[in-house]
Tab-separated table of C-alpha atoms in Angstrom:
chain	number	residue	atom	x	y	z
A	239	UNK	CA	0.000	0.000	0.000
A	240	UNK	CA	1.287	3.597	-0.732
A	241	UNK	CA	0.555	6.273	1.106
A	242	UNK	CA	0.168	9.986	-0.912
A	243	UNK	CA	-0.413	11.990	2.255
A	244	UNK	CA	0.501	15.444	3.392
A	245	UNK	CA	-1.042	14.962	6.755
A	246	UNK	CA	-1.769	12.013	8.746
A	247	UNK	CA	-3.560	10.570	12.222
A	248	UNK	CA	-1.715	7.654	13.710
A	249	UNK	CA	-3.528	6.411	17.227
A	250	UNK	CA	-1.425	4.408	19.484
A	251	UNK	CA	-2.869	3.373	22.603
A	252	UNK	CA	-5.296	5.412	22.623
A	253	UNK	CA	-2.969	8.942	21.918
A	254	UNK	CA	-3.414	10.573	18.926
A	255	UNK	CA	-0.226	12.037	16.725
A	256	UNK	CA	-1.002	13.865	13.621
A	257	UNK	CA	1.917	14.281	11.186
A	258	UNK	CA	2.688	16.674	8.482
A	259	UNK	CA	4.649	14.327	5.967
A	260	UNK	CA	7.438	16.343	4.409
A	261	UNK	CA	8.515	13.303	3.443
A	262	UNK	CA	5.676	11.029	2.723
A	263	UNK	CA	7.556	7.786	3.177
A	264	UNK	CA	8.999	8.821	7.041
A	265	UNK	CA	6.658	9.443	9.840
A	266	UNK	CA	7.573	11.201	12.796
A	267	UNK	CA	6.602	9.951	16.152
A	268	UNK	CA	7.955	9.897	19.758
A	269	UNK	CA	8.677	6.013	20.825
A	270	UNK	CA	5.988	5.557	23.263
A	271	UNK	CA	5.942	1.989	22.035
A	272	UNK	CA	7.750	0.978	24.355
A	273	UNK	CA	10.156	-1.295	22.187
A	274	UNK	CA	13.614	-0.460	23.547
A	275	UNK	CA	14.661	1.058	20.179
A	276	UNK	CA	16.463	4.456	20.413
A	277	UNK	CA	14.409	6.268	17.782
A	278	UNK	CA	11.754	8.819	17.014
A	279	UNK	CA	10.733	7.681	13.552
A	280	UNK	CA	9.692	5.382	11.751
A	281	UNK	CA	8.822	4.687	7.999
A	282	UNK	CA	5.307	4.379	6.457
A	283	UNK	CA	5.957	0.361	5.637
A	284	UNK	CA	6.897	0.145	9.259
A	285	UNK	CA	3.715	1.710	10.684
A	286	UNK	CA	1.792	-0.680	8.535
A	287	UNK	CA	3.248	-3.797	9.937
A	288	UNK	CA	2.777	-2.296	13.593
A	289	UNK	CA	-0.249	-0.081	13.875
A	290	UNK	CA	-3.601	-0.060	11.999
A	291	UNK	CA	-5.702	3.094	10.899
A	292	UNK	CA	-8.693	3.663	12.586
A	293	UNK	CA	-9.822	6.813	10.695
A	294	UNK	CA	-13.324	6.256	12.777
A	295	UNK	CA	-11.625	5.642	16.091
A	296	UNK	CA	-9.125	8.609	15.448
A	297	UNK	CA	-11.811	11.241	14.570
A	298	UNK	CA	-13.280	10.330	17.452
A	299	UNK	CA	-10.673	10.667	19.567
A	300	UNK	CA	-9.349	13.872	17.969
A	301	UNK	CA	-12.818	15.626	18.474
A	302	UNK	CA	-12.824	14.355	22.260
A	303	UNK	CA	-8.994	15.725	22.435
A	304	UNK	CA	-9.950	19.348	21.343
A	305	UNK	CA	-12.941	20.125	23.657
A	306	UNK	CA	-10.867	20.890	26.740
A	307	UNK	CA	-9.248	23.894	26.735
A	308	UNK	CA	-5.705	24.591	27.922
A	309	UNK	CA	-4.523	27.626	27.119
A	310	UNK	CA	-3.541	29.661	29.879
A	311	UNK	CA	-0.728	30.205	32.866
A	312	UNK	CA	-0.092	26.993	35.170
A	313	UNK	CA	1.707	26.247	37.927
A	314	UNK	CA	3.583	23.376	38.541
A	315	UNK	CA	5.120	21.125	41.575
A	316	UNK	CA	8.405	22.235	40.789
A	317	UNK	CA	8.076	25.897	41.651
A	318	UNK	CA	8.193	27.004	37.796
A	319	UNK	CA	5.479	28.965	35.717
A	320	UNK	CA	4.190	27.235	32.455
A	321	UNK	CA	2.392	29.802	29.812
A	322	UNK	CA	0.591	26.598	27.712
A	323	UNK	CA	-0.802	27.699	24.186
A	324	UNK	CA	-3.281	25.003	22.234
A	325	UNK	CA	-3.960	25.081	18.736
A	326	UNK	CA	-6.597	22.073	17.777
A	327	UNK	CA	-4.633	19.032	18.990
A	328	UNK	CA	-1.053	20.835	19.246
A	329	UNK	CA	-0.008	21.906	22.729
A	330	UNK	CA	3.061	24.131	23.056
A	331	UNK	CA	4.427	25.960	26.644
A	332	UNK	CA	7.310	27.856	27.951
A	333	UNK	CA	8.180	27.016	31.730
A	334	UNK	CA	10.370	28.823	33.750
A	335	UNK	CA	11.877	28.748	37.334
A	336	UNK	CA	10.222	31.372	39.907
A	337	UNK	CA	13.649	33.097	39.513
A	338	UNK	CA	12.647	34.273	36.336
A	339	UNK	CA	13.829	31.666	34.506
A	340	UNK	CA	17.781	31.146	35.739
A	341	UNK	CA	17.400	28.165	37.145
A	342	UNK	CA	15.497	26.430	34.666
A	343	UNK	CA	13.655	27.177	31.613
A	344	UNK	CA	11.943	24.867	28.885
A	345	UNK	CA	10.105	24.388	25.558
A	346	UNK	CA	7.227	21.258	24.959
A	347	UNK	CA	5.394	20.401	21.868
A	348	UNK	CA	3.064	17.921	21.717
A	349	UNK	CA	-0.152	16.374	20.658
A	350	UNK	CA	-3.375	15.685	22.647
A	351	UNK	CA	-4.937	12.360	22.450
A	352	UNK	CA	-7.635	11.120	25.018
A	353	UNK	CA	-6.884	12.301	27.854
A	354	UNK	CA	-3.300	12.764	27.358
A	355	UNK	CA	-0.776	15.188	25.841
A	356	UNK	CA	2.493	13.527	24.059
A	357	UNK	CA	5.363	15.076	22.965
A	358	UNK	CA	8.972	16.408	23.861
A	359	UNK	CA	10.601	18.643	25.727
A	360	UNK	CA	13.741	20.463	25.774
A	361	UNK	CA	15.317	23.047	28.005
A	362	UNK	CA	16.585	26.554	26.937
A	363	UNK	CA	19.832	28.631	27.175
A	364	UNK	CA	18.383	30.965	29.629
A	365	UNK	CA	18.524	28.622	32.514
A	366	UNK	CA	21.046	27.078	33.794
A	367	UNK	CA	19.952	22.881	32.847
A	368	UNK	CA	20.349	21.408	29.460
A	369	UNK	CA	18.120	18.631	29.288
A	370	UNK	CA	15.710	17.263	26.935
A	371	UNK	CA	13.628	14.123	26.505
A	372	UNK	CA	10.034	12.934	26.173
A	373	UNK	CA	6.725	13.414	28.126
A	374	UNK	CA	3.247	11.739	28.481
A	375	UNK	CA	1.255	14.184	29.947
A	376	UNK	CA	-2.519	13.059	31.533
A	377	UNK	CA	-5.194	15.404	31.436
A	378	UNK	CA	-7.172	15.291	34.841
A	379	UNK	CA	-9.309	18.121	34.239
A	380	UNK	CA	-9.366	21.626	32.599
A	381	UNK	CA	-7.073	23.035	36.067
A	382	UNK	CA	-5.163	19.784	36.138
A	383	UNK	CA	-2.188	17.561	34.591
A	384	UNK	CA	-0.163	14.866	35.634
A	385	UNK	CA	3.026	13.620	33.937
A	386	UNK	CA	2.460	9.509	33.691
A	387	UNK	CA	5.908	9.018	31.744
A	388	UNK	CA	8.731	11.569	31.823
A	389	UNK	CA	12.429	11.102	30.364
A	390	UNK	CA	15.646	12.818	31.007
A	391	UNK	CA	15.053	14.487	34.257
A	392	UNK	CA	12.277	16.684	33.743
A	393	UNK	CA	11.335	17.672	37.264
A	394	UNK	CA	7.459	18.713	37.157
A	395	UNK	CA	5.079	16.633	37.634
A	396	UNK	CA	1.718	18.259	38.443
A	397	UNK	CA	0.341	21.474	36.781
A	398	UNK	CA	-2.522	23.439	38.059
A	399	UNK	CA	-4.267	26.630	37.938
């Protein structure tokens, strides 16, 4: 099967990662599969062997993903300030350390699924860590998240506000 996309849907476990295909025979996607394998990508033939395309399932999904809305300022258990934008089923935030940012300061971009936000994270030159990794993020409410899976030392956990 070949795939002539410019955009795609791919649900895994229930998350939901849409793609813009510059390449239409690579697909980008954080390894939440859990398969030990020290990549972010894999190609279209791959994804069909692993994963199958719900297009009903993933509509679904998607619609349930955008009715919550998260835009706003947070605060998190590690004393920091998050400013979270959402656009559809992309989430984006700056955090910062209460010391305006000298401490620590990061970037995330991910994608909401049910219930959850996946993506990665990286910090920033302003602070003083230089870290990056990936993060499964639940959504508990419209005031509430909860990292479930964090790599590379990310030190939040809960965000409220």
């Amino acid at each position: 099967m070949k795939f002539k996309l410019s955009t795609a849907t791919l649900c895994i476990s229930g998350a939901v990662f849409a793609m813009s295909l510059v390449n239409p025979t690579l697909a980008k996607i954080p390894d939440f599969l859990g398969n030990g394998a020290n990549r972010n990508s894999a190609t279209v033939p791959e994804l069909e062997q692993k994963s199958s395309f719900d297009q009903t399932s993933s509509s679904d999904l998607l619609a349930q993903a955008v009715t919550v809305n998260l835009n706003g300022v947070w605060r998190a258990n590690d004393g920091g300030t998050y400013y979270i934008r959402q656009v559809g089923n992309e989430l984006w935030w700056y955090g910062q350390s209460s010391n305006n940012g000298r401490s620590f300061s990061n970037v995330f971009h991910g994608y909401i699924g049910q219930n959850e936000v996946a993506g990665n994270w990286a910090d920033v030159p302003r602070g003083r860590t230089r870290s990056s990794g990936e993060m499964v993020v639940r959504i508990d409410s419209s005031r509430r998240l909860t990292a479930v899976r964090k790599t590379g030392g990310f030190g939040g956990s809960v965000w409220t506000r």
